[in-house]
Every structure is written in structure tokens, then in C-alpha cells.
Amino acid sequence: MRPILLLACLMGLAACAAHPGKVDHVRFASDAKTVLATTQEGALRGAEGDGTRAFLGVPYAAPPVGERRWRAPQPVQAWAGVRDATRIGADCTQAIGRRAILGGGGGIVVGSEDCLYLNIYAPAGEAERTRPVMVYIPGGAFTVGAGANYDPSKLAREQGRVVVTMNYRLGALGWLAHPGFQATGEGFGGNFGLMDQQAALKWVHRNIAAFGGDPNDVTLFAESAGAWSACYLMASPGSRGLYQRVILQSGGCLEPSSLVAARDAAQSGPMFAERLGCAGEDQIACLKAMPAWRLSRAASLRAGINGPGSWGPVHTDATVPENPAEALREGRFTQVPVLIGTNLDEGRLFANEVKTMDRYRKETIWMYGDEGQRVLDRYPVGPEGPAYAIAANFTDQRFACPSQALRRVLSAHVPVWGYEFADRQAPFVLPDWVVGLDLGAYHASELAYVFGTSWVFADVKRFTPAQKALSERMQRLWAAFGTEGFAAEWPRVEGAGPVRVFAPEGDRMDDDFFARHHCAFWDGTPFGAVH
């Protein structure tokens, strides 16, 4: 959808400054003290306080600058002495703005190319035995975001887990593909951000024991673009053995417009370079000499997570050898238990500009072309207005039905569980009258519940007692995923259902997800999930 909530863009900028993950409540607690850990690269000095131990801004790969720009991540150079790990590392270079978040260029640039850092959180004190590990890949349309935008200290402290968040390269710096990249022997490119994520997982596998974590008991959990990434990582042979279960939140990678081959993405590379003034034979040298902020503000000319003119991972390259849809269908993926879910009102976060019937019609025809009239007929405008109608079709086509298809495909090979987050009173930092519509269970609204802490969209101080109880249930279930107790409490997906519907008034199991979200309709269009 072309329009995106402008307030979300502005709040994304606020997140870069606020950084909940810097955990001041740990660093400046009355009982704060210094703690040490020794990795394969060197010793680290972290902080402990308020029941949590944190090591922040830990490098997992060498800075991808200079000749390392648009190269696979390189190993961290070992250091002498003790490295400070009490402060957040830089976010990856990113452009924040109305169009920029969807790949359309422009925006205000923040962050740095030297950004391949992760943050590690654990309960205070020395563990008597190794703890399970949870590694989180943040979302942000592959253009914005950072691991430090989230504070997992409560999840770590109360669930007895070691929790890791990460950064990865964004926008053109993370996802540009170009024929000229083949000179390095690394293919067409287009997957540098995905390679960063894999490098972070490998770092965790090598080093997490130094923080009390079990490298053979890792849950990979991810939201939105992070979940799309995790889905691609499942189809990447280089990920095997790096995690034992996966949680995909609002990221069904079987959505057809987001499935792009590396060779196809590379066809737009020369034109991308030309638009930035890099003509002639050596476009790559020209692009590598360009300031990172200019590259970050450049519009995408390839297809990605939002279709044409966006960014995202590619397939049929050295990292992801085949289309994930084929790999998952045929069982050629890392076969581990998977939890897949979406939110009831995903699309409302992006729909506030659709205020008239004319705009609704034009946007729908733009998105679905020849199928547009069928979509308009299937999703008529009700008394709430056109924004809610377009949000409903966007929710179903982009999120709900691809995730349902993914559950069906994967359940032929591995244990699968499903959920829908349905709290339509989920807190949002601004009132509805400012946003322009009731956001309901909007895209990313579940994150405050999963982490139990505030972030850019939501203040958990606004939780009602029932919402706080829901958050505690979700934290417990996310941490317990893969255990015998979890399986006894939550039935697996069989065919089209059931999924667990999370709500403050109490959870329920639901077999009607496929019908409620019109998935049979979408399966009969070119925009239906690939499965």
C-alpha cells in the first residue's frame, strides 16, 4: 500500500533517539555493578542491576565500510584488554520518512555504517546451569529499525532466558543487487542484511555460553521484516544447527510479490547507480565511494517486501539457493518446530490516508490491477468508512492468508502452531483522533505484550490488569515454546486450524481463521500465497 502512517515514520525517528534497549534501569540501578564475560574475540565489561545482566553494543562482525561495503560480513578483529559493553552501538544507516520507509527514497538519515552489533540480556547472577536462548530479529520494512528499539530485560529476567537483539544492514546498503557485485565471487548481492543476520546467529552459537546461554537451545523469534528474514533463513543451508525453533510474527514469506530472485533484482542495479550519477563501466567503485546517507535516501528500483520499489531478501543465490516457497513445500529447509501468527488488524496502521471512496477505489486498483474490482466487491465499504475496508483486504492478502498458507505448508514436515493477536484495545502512544482511525490490533501491537516493556508504539503503563495478564501469558508461552509443557497446553495446527486467538478476556482456539480472512478468495487470485 503506497500510503504509510506518517506518525509511524516520525515515531520511528523517535525510536532511534529513545532506544528502550539501552536499559537505563539496569545501568543506573541502585544495585548496579560491573560484570565481565569473555568471548572468542575478547573480554567484555557489562552491567548488572535491577535483576538483569546486560552486555550492549557487542560487535558480531567487522564494520561493513570501505571495501567491505556490499560484501559478506567479515569476522570481528580480536581486541586486547576489556571492551566496554555498557552502551548501545550505533543503529545501521537508515532514512526515516513518509516514502523512505517503504523504499521510495528521501527522508532524514540517522545511524552509521559501522553498526553490526548485538545486545545480550540475562537474569542477574551466575547461572547454575546454561539457560535457553532467544534471538530476536527486528522488523522495519528492511529500511528502518534496530535491536536496541526493544527492551527484552523483563523477558530475560522473569522467564530465565538469555535474550539477544541484533542490527543488520538496511535499505540499499543491505539489499542492493547489481551484476557488478559478481566480481567479488559473492554473486549478485541483494542479501547482505540476511548474511548479517546469519553471522549474528553464528556469533551466538560460538559465544553465548560465555553469557550463561545454551548454544544448542536457541529460539529464533522475529517480527514483520524480521519474520520474512527468518523464513528465508529457514531455507538457507548455512543456518542449520544455529537454532532449534522459530517464531514468525506477522511475516508470511509466501506472499508472492515479495519473492524475488537475485538475478531479477540485479537487473535494476545499473539504473540505480546511474540515478545516483554513477555512469560508465565501474559503477561499483563509484557507489562504494558515495556517502552512506546518499545511498540510504535513494529509492529502490527493485521489488521487495512491498512489491515494486521496495527492499528485502532475494533467493536463488549462495545464501538462499532456491525460492523459499519451493524449499519449504518440498521439505528442503531447517526442520524445527515453528510458531506462526498475525494480528487481527495488521493493515490499519497503514490505512489512515484512505478517507474517501475515490481514494479507496484508486488504491485498490493500483494494488491489485485487473483483480481490483473483485477485491472491491469482496471488501465493500461499511459504516466505518473506506480506511477500514482497505485495511481489511491488506491484512488478509499481505499477512493473514500467507501466514495460514505457511502453517499448512510447514505442517507437512514439522510441528507447527498458530496464533492471532486480537486485542483491539492494544495501547498506542497517540490517541485515535490524532491517527484518524481506531487501530485495533494493529501491525506490531503484540510486541509490547511479548516483551512486556514499552517501545516506540506502545506504553505498557497503559495496560489494563487483563492486558497485563495477557502480556504475561504471551511472555511465558514465547519462552516455553518447544517444551513439553507448551505442547500440552497449546494444540498444534492440523490442516487449516486451529489457531490460538489471544485476547485480554481470555484466549480461545479457533478453526475459522481461513474463512474469516477470505483466504479461499485470495488463493483464487494472482495475489494469493505461493504454496
XYZ file of C-alpha atoms in Angstrom:
531
model
C 0.000 0.000 0.000
C 1.532 3.329 -1.002
C 0.445 5.449 1.987
C 2.020 4.712 5.323
C 1.042 6.258 8.615
C 3.150 9.422 8.805
C 3.071 9.310 12.574
C 4.664 5.875 12.466
C 7.507 7.342 10.427
C 8.006 10.161 12.889
C 7.858 7.785 15.831
C 10.399 5.583 14.101
C 12.748 8.563 14.249
C 11.936 8.971 17.936
C 12.860 5.332 18.492
C 16.334 5.975 17.172
C 16.819 8.505 19.941
C 14.892 6.790 22.728
C 16.332 3.260 22.499
C 14.470 1.293 25.180
C 17.129 -1.407 24.836
C 19.803 0.740 26.416
C 18.161 -0.329 29.729
C 18.974 2.647 31.932
C 17.066 0.881 34.707
C 19.888 -1.698 34.691
C 22.854 0.597 34.181
C 21.788 3.106 36.822
C 20.020 0.822 39.293
C 20.761 1.294 42.991
C 22.382 -2.158 42.993
C 24.222 -1.695 39.662
C 27.619 -3.318 39.332
C 30.129 -4.257 36.664
C 30.167 -7.785 35.260
C 32.587 -9.469 32.861
C 32.320 -12.050 30.084
C 34.955 -13.446 27.769
C 34.130 -14.180 24.126
C 36.349 -15.705 21.466
C 37.177 -12.165 20.305
C 37.988 -10.724 23.727
C 36.732 -9.713 27.160
C 33.639 -7.544 27.713
C 32.531 -5.341 30.588
C 28.755 -5.247 31.035
C 26.327 -4.007 33.664
C 24.086 -5.766 36.166
C 21.265 -4.287 38.197
C 17.534 -4.420 38.840
C 17.588 -8.187 38.354
C 19.115 -8.083 34.857
C 22.570 -8.521 33.358
C 23.225 -6.684 30.070
C 26.057 -6.547 27.545
C 25.331 -3.880 24.933
C 26.878 -2.868 21.623
C 28.785 -6.133 21.174
C 30.273 -6.444 17.648
C 29.439 -9.668 15.816
C 31.157 -8.750 12.519
C 33.680 -6.238 11.272
C 32.315 -2.805 10.276
C 30.965 -3.154 6.686
C 32.672 0.027 5.481
C 35.067 0.912 2.670
C 35.873 -2.170 0.627
C 33.649 -4.210 2.951
C 30.551 -2.297 1.795
C 28.332 -4.745 -0.128
C 30.417 -7.730 0.917
C 29.552 -10.666 3.123
C 30.152 -9.806 6.798
C 33.737 -10.364 7.879
C 34.944 -11.675 11.273
C 35.472 -9.278 14.159
C 39.102 -8.464 14.841
C 40.097 -9.626 18.314
C 40.839 -6.884 20.831
C 43.192 -6.608 23.745
C 42.063 -5.666 27.231
C 38.426 -5.330 28.261
C 35.931 -3.763 25.859
C 33.151 -1.609 27.294
C 29.717 -3.172 26.665
C 27.531 -0.881 28.739
C 26.317 1.332 25.886
C 24.234 0.668 22.790
C 26.112 0.545 19.485
C 25.066 2.663 16.513
C 21.954 1.819 14.520
C 22.536 0.879 10.904
C 22.218 3.778 8.463
C 18.538 4.349 7.706
C 16.297 7.004 6.216
C 13.152 7.909 8.156
C 10.331 9.500 6.210
C 6.940 9.176 4.629
C 8.139 7.417 1.468
C 11.522 6.228 2.648
C 10.224 3.506 4.945
C 8.565 1.736 2.015
C 11.669 2.120 -0.173
C 10.568 5.267 -2.016
C 13.591 7.368 -1.130
C 14.153 10.614 0.712
C 13.797 11.027 4.440
C 16.013 12.019 7.352
C 19.102 9.827 7.654
C 20.278 8.533 11.036
C 22.667 5.793 12.088
C 26.048 4.599 10.879
C 27.537 2.020 8.533
C 29.542 0.744 11.491
C 26.515 -0.945 13.020
C 26.861 -4.715 13.175
C 26.242 -5.003 16.899
C 24.060 -7.113 19.137
C 22.815 -6.770 22.706
C 22.637 -9.587 25.260
C 20.307 -9.677 28.275
C 20.140 -12.321 31.006
C 18.880 -12.715 34.573
C 21.225 -11.274 37.180
C 23.731 -13.552 38.864
C 25.703 -16.538 37.724
C 23.534 -19.309 36.289
C 23.753 -22.729 37.940
C 23.150 -24.279 34.516
C 23.049 -22.967 30.978
C 19.849 -21.162 30.082
C 17.749 -21.363 26.912
C 18.462 -18.570 24.434
C 16.085 -16.355 22.460
C 17.438 -14.359 19.494
C 15.259 -11.562 18.112
C 15.373 -10.142 14.558
C 13.621 -6.744 14.466
C 11.338 -5.572 11.690
C 11.045 -2.275 9.829
C 10.341 -2.997 6.120
C 14.089 -3.685 5.625
C 14.652 0.081 5.716
C 14.469 1.087 9.400
C 14.852 -0.452 12.830
C 17.420 -1.644 15.350
C 17.775 -4.252 18.040
C 18.027 -1.505 20.638
C 14.469 -0.338 19.906
C 13.322 -3.164 22.202
C 13.941 -3.840 25.878
C 13.873 -7.617 26.493
C 15.143 -7.355 30.065
C 11.776 -8.358 31.578
C 11.525 -11.359 29.255
C 15.040 -12.415 30.229
C 14.648 -11.789 33.953
C 11.208 -13.290 34.544
C 11.423 -16.207 32.108
C 15.003 -17.223 32.869
C 16.249 -16.726 29.316
C 19.287 -15.206 27.635
C 17.805 -12.828 25.052
C 19.774 -11.347 22.148
C 18.752 -8.499 19.815
C 20.652 -7.526 16.676
C 21.177 -4.903 13.983
C 21.547 -5.700 10.289
C 22.198 -3.587 7.196
C 19.180 -1.729 5.818
C 17.954 -0.137 2.583
C 20.364 -0.088 -0.337
C 23.302 -0.870 1.957
C 21.678 -4.154 2.948
C 19.635 -5.223 -0.052
C 21.013 -3.726 -3.288
C 21.696 -6.244 -6.065
C 23.913 -5.454 -9.076
C 25.656 -7.537 -11.773
C 28.926 -5.837 -10.841
C 28.920 -7.471 -7.416
C 29.781 -10.784 -9.099
C 33.401 -9.678 -9.380
C 33.877 -10.477 -5.690
C 32.727 -14.059 -6.187
C 29.741 -13.491 -3.883
C 27.031 -13.351 -6.530
C 24.577 -10.587 -7.459
C 24.108 -9.317 -3.908
C 20.693 -8.418 -2.530
C 21.147 -10.421 0.677
C 23.769 -8.533 2.682
C 21.319 -7.892 5.523
C 20.351 -11.566 5.557
C 24.009 -12.564 5.689
C 24.414 -10.203 8.654
C 21.601 -11.983 10.483
C 23.199 -15.340 9.789
C 26.556 -14.021 11.006
C 24.896 -12.853 14.229
C 23.412 -16.317 14.756
C 26.815 -17.896 14.180
C 28.344 -15.493 16.707
C 25.681 -16.508 19.226
C 26.391 -20.181 18.584
C 30.110 -19.635 19.243
C 29.893 -17.258 22.183
C 26.580 -17.382 24.033
C 27.886 -19.886 26.595
C 30.047 -17.050 27.958
C 26.795 -15.308 28.976
C 25.188 -18.390 30.509
C 23.292 -19.419 27.376
C 22.966 -22.848 25.780
C 24.051 -22.671 22.095
C 22.042 -25.817 21.388
C 18.781 -24.427 22.798
C 18.025 -21.339 20.709
C 14.630 -19.914 19.757
C 14.769 -17.530 16.808
C 11.880 -15.077 17.035
C 11.179 -12.211 14.688
C 8.509 -9.726 13.612
C 7.444 -8.264 10.240
C 10.559 -7.841 8.046
C 12.430 -9.820 10.683
C 9.955 -12.688 10.269
C 10.300 -12.523 6.470
C 14.056 -12.801 7.063
C 13.690 -15.740 9.446
C 11.590 -17.519 6.846
C 14.395 -17.084 4.288
C 16.937 -18.207 6.890
C 14.976 -21.436 7.290
C 15.567 -22.056 3.572
C 19.275 -21.237 3.866
C 21.590 -24.247 4.343
C 24.022 -22.044 6.253
C 21.501 -21.660 9.087
C 21.310 -25.320 10.036
C 22.198 -26.024 13.635
C 22.008 -22.349 14.650
C 18.518 -22.523 16.199
C 16.140 -25.214 17.410
C 12.769 -23.489 16.911
C 11.358 -20.415 15.148
C 8.610 -17.906 15.962
C 7.353 -15.849 12.999
C 5.281 -12.805 13.964
C 3.439 -11.054 11.102
C 5.730 -12.188 8.320
C 4.394 -14.781 5.905
C 7.131 -15.042 3.288
C 4.828 -16.851 0.837
C 3.297 -13.509 -0.217
C 4.060 -13.643 -3.955
C 5.185 -10.074 -4.686
C 7.929 -10.329 -2.058
C 9.547 -13.444 -3.583
C 12.354 -12.083 -5.777
C 15.245 -13.900 -7.459
C 18.705 -12.352 -7.051
C 19.263 -12.217 -10.820
C 15.978 -10.352 -11.311
C 16.758 -7.891 -8.516
C 20.186 -7.238 -10.061
C 18.672 -6.064 -13.350
C 17.749 -2.752 -11.722
C 21.216 -2.245 -10.220
C 22.800 -0.352 -13.144
C 19.866 2.073 -13.352
C 20.020 2.581 -9.575
C 23.692 3.529 -9.942
C 23.006 5.820 -12.897
C 20.353 7.728 -10.979
C 22.991 8.444 -8.356
C 25.390 9.715 -11.003
C 27.461 6.550 -11.365
C 27.703 6.074 -15.124
C 30.346 4.162 -17.078
C 31.956 0.813 -16.532
C 32.997 0.929 -12.881
C 29.693 1.661 -11.195
C 30.578 -0.360 -8.118
C 33.686 1.729 -7.353
C 31.578 4.862 -7.766
C 28.869 3.566 -5.441
C 31.422 2.478 -2.835
C 32.888 5.982 -2.791
C 29.468 7.552 -2.198
C 28.441 8.765 1.287
C 26.193 6.290 3.039
C 23.496 8.923 3.585
C 23.034 9.373 -0.180
C 22.603 5.658 -0.693
C 20.175 5.445 2.197
C 17.982 8.194 0.693
C 17.925 6.613 -2.784
C 14.680 4.995 -3.943
C 14.602 1.272 -4.602
C 14.134 0.241 -8.237
C 13.789 -3.464 -7.494
C 10.958 -5.492 -5.965
C 10.978 -6.416 -2.301
C 8.721 -6.821 0.718
C 6.147 -4.328 -0.621
C 6.395 -5.329 -4.267
C 7.992 -2.978 -6.845
C 10.089 -0.186 -5.392
C 10.976 -1.726 -2.031
C 13.754 -3.728 -0.357
C 14.073 -7.230 1.060
C 15.867 -10.556 0.750
C 16.313 -12.445 -2.509
C 16.552 -16.104 -3.394
C 18.446 -18.345 -5.818
C 21.868 -17.215 -4.657
C 24.592 -18.697 -2.460
C 22.738 -17.792 0.758
C 19.240 -18.970 -0.248
C 19.781 -21.441 -3.123
C 16.135 -21.710 -4.185
C 12.797 -19.955 -3.896
C 11.726 -20.344 -0.240
C 8.231 -21.317 -1.376
C 9.661 -24.367 -3.174
C 12.162 -25.202 -0.434
C 9.504 -25.112 2.286
C 6.970 -27.071 0.248
C 9.475 -29.805 -0.572
C 10.951 -30.024 2.909
C 14.348 -28.598 1.979
C 14.720 -26.322 4.990
C 15.917 -26.355 8.582
C 13.266 -28.626 10.060
C 12.446 -27.325 13.516
C 9.157 -26.546 15.306
C 7.595 -23.286 14.122
C 5.065 -20.879 15.660
C 3.407 -18.585 13.086
C 0.970 -15.792 13.802
C -0.529 -12.480 12.767
C -2.576 -9.654 14.258
C -6.282 -9.188 13.658
C -5.982 -5.671 12.203
C -2.491 -5.613 10.655
C -3.428 -3.219 7.856
C -4.913 -0.416 9.924
C -1.513 1.040 10.745
C -1.058 1.841 7.043
C -4.556 2.961 6.057
C -5.208 6.335 7.646
C -4.891 8.305 4.398
C -7.678 6.410 2.621
C -10.517 8.732 3.593
C -12.760 8.756 0.515
C -14.436 6.197 -1.726
C -12.460 7.526 -4.707
C -9.149 7.033 -2.887
C -10.197 3.545 -1.808
C -11.022 2.579 -5.384
C -7.812 4.042 -6.817
C -5.583 2.458 -4.177
C -7.227 -0.939 -4.596
C -6.931 -0.864 -8.385
C -3.299 0.253 -8.043
C -2.505 -2.646 -5.699
C -4.435 -5.410 -7.460
C -4.786 -4.322 -11.094
C -7.256 -6.489 -13.031
C -8.331 -8.134 -9.778
C -9.118 -4.780 -8.197
C -12.855 -4.821 -8.890
C -13.177 -8.307 -7.416
C -11.395 -7.066 -4.294
C -13.701 -4.050 -4.088
C -16.706 -6.340 -4.335
C -15.325 -8.710 -1.684
C -14.453 -5.856 0.719
C -17.295 -3.322 0.476
C -17.096 -0.111 2.471
C -19.210 -0.276 5.614
C -20.323 2.403 8.044
C -16.800 2.708 9.480
C -15.506 4.058 6.173
C -13.029 3.196 3.400
C -9.908 3.104 5.577
C -11.229 0.045 7.394
C -12.146 -1.712 4.149
C -8.721 -1.291 2.583
C -7.080 -2.242 5.886
C -9.099 -5.484 5.920
C -8.074 -6.549 2.413
C -4.454 -5.582 3.075
C -4.467 -7.585 6.318
C -5.850 -10.671 4.599
C -3.775 -10.610 1.411
C -0.457 -9.481 2.846
C -0.403 -11.097 6.296
C -3.196 -13.451 7.354
C -3.507 -15.709 4.309
C 0.232 -16.055 3.559
C 0.775 -16.990 7.207
C -2.064 -19.501 7.066
C -0.551 -20.988 3.889
C 2.844 -21.136 5.586
C 1.352 -23.040 8.515
C -0.241 -25.518 6.104
C 2.943 -25.996 4.063
C 5.267 -26.404 7.042
C 2.922 -28.674 8.992
C 3.536 -31.377 6.378
C 7.144 -31.560 7.618
C 7.461 -30.143 11.160
C 5.315 -29.392 14.224
C 3.513 -26.068 13.689
C 1.459 -23.843 15.960
C -0.606 -20.796 15.008
C -1.947 -17.694 16.697
C -3.835 -14.472 16.078
C -3.332 -11.486 18.354
C -6.769 -9.917 18.739
C -6.621 -7.233 21.442
C -8.429 -4.361 19.720
C -7.716 -2.131 22.703
C -3.940 -2.560 22.392
C -2.274 0.659 23.560
C -0.866 3.117 21.033
C 1.188 6.160 22.006
C -1.176 8.622 20.297
C -4.970 8.843 20.587
C -7.252 7.612 17.804
C -8.392 11.136 16.927
C -4.807 12.048 16.002
C -4.254 8.869 13.995
C -7.592 9.156 12.202
C -8.983 5.686 12.846
C -9.260 3.020 15.512
C -6.081 0.975 15.048
C -7.418 -2.112 16.813
C -4.923 -4.991 16.943
C -2.568 -3.145 14.583
C 0.651 -4.342 12.957
C 3.333 -4.734 15.656
C 0.860 -4.200 18.525
C 1.767 -7.596 20.002
C 5.391 -6.599 20.604
C 4.675 -4.712 23.822
C 2.957 -7.880 25.090
C 5.737 -10.268 24.017
C 8.476 -8.168 25.623
C 6.344 -6.782 28.453
C 8.078 -3.417 28.074
C 7.318 -0.157 26.289
C 8.624 0.682 22.831
C 8.017 3.319 20.187
C 4.347 2.459 19.501
C 3.138 1.430 22.950
C 3.453 2.333 26.623
C 2.845 -0.717 28.820
C 1.917 1.572 31.705
C -1.410 1.861 29.900
C -2.083 -1.879 30.172
C -5.281 -2.783 31.993
C -4.984 -5.641 34.503
C -6.397 -8.008 31.851
C -3.881 -6.772 29.251
C -1.042 -7.180 31.712
C -2.181 -10.756 32.333
C -2.302 -11.348 28.561
C 1.223 -9.992 28.234
C 2.425 -12.329 30.967
C 0.768 -15.292 29.210
C 2.433 -14.430 25.926
C 5.851 -13.949 27.503
C 5.567 -17.303 29.237
C 4.424 -19.097 26.059
C 7.082 -17.495 23.845
C 9.762 -18.520 26.341
C 8.309 -22.014 26.756
C 7.916 -22.727 23.036
C 9.311 -26.145 22.247
C 8.901 -27.574 25.729
C 6.628 -30.463 26.690
C 4.508 -28.175 28.821
C 3.927 -25.856 25.885
C 2.764 -28.699 23.631
C 0.377 -29.941 26.298
C -1.199 -26.518 26.683
C -1.422 -25.413 23.021
C -2.720 -27.775 20.267
C -0.713 -27.993 17.039
C -2.038 -26.865 13.673
C -3.811 -29.639 11.787
C -4.815 -28.638 8.242
C -6.426 -25.189 8.322
C -6.502 -24.880 12.116
C -6.740 -24.377 14.921
C -5.033 -21.136 15.845
C -4.899 -19.657 19.327
C -6.620 -16.268 19.497
C -5.004 -14.050 22.140
C -7.355 -11.618 23.864
C -7.451 -9.934 27.291
C -10.766 -11.558 28.181
C -9.206 -14.980 27.650
C -7.656 -16.996 24.844
C -9.601 -19.413 22.659
C -8.834 -21.945 19.947
C -10.334 -21.064 16.563
C -10.852 -23.208 13.440
C -12.325 -20.408 11.294
C -9.198 -18.355 10.554
C -9.103 -19.401 6.866
C -12.732 -18.421 6.292
C -12.697 -15.254 8.392
C -9.828 -13.837 6.357
C -11.234 -14.832 2.938
C -8.210 -16.994 2.160
C -10.104 -19.095 -0.405
C -10.796 -15.866 -2.298
C -7.150 -14.806 -2.235
C -5.994 -18.279 -3.260
C -8.018 -17.766 -6.439
C -6.125 -14.596 -7.416
C -2.559 -13.936 -8.605
C -2.007 -12.262 -5.239
C -2.650 -15.422 -3.242
C 0.112 -17.018 -1.227
C 2.533 -19.281 -3.093
C 2.109 -22.827 -1.720
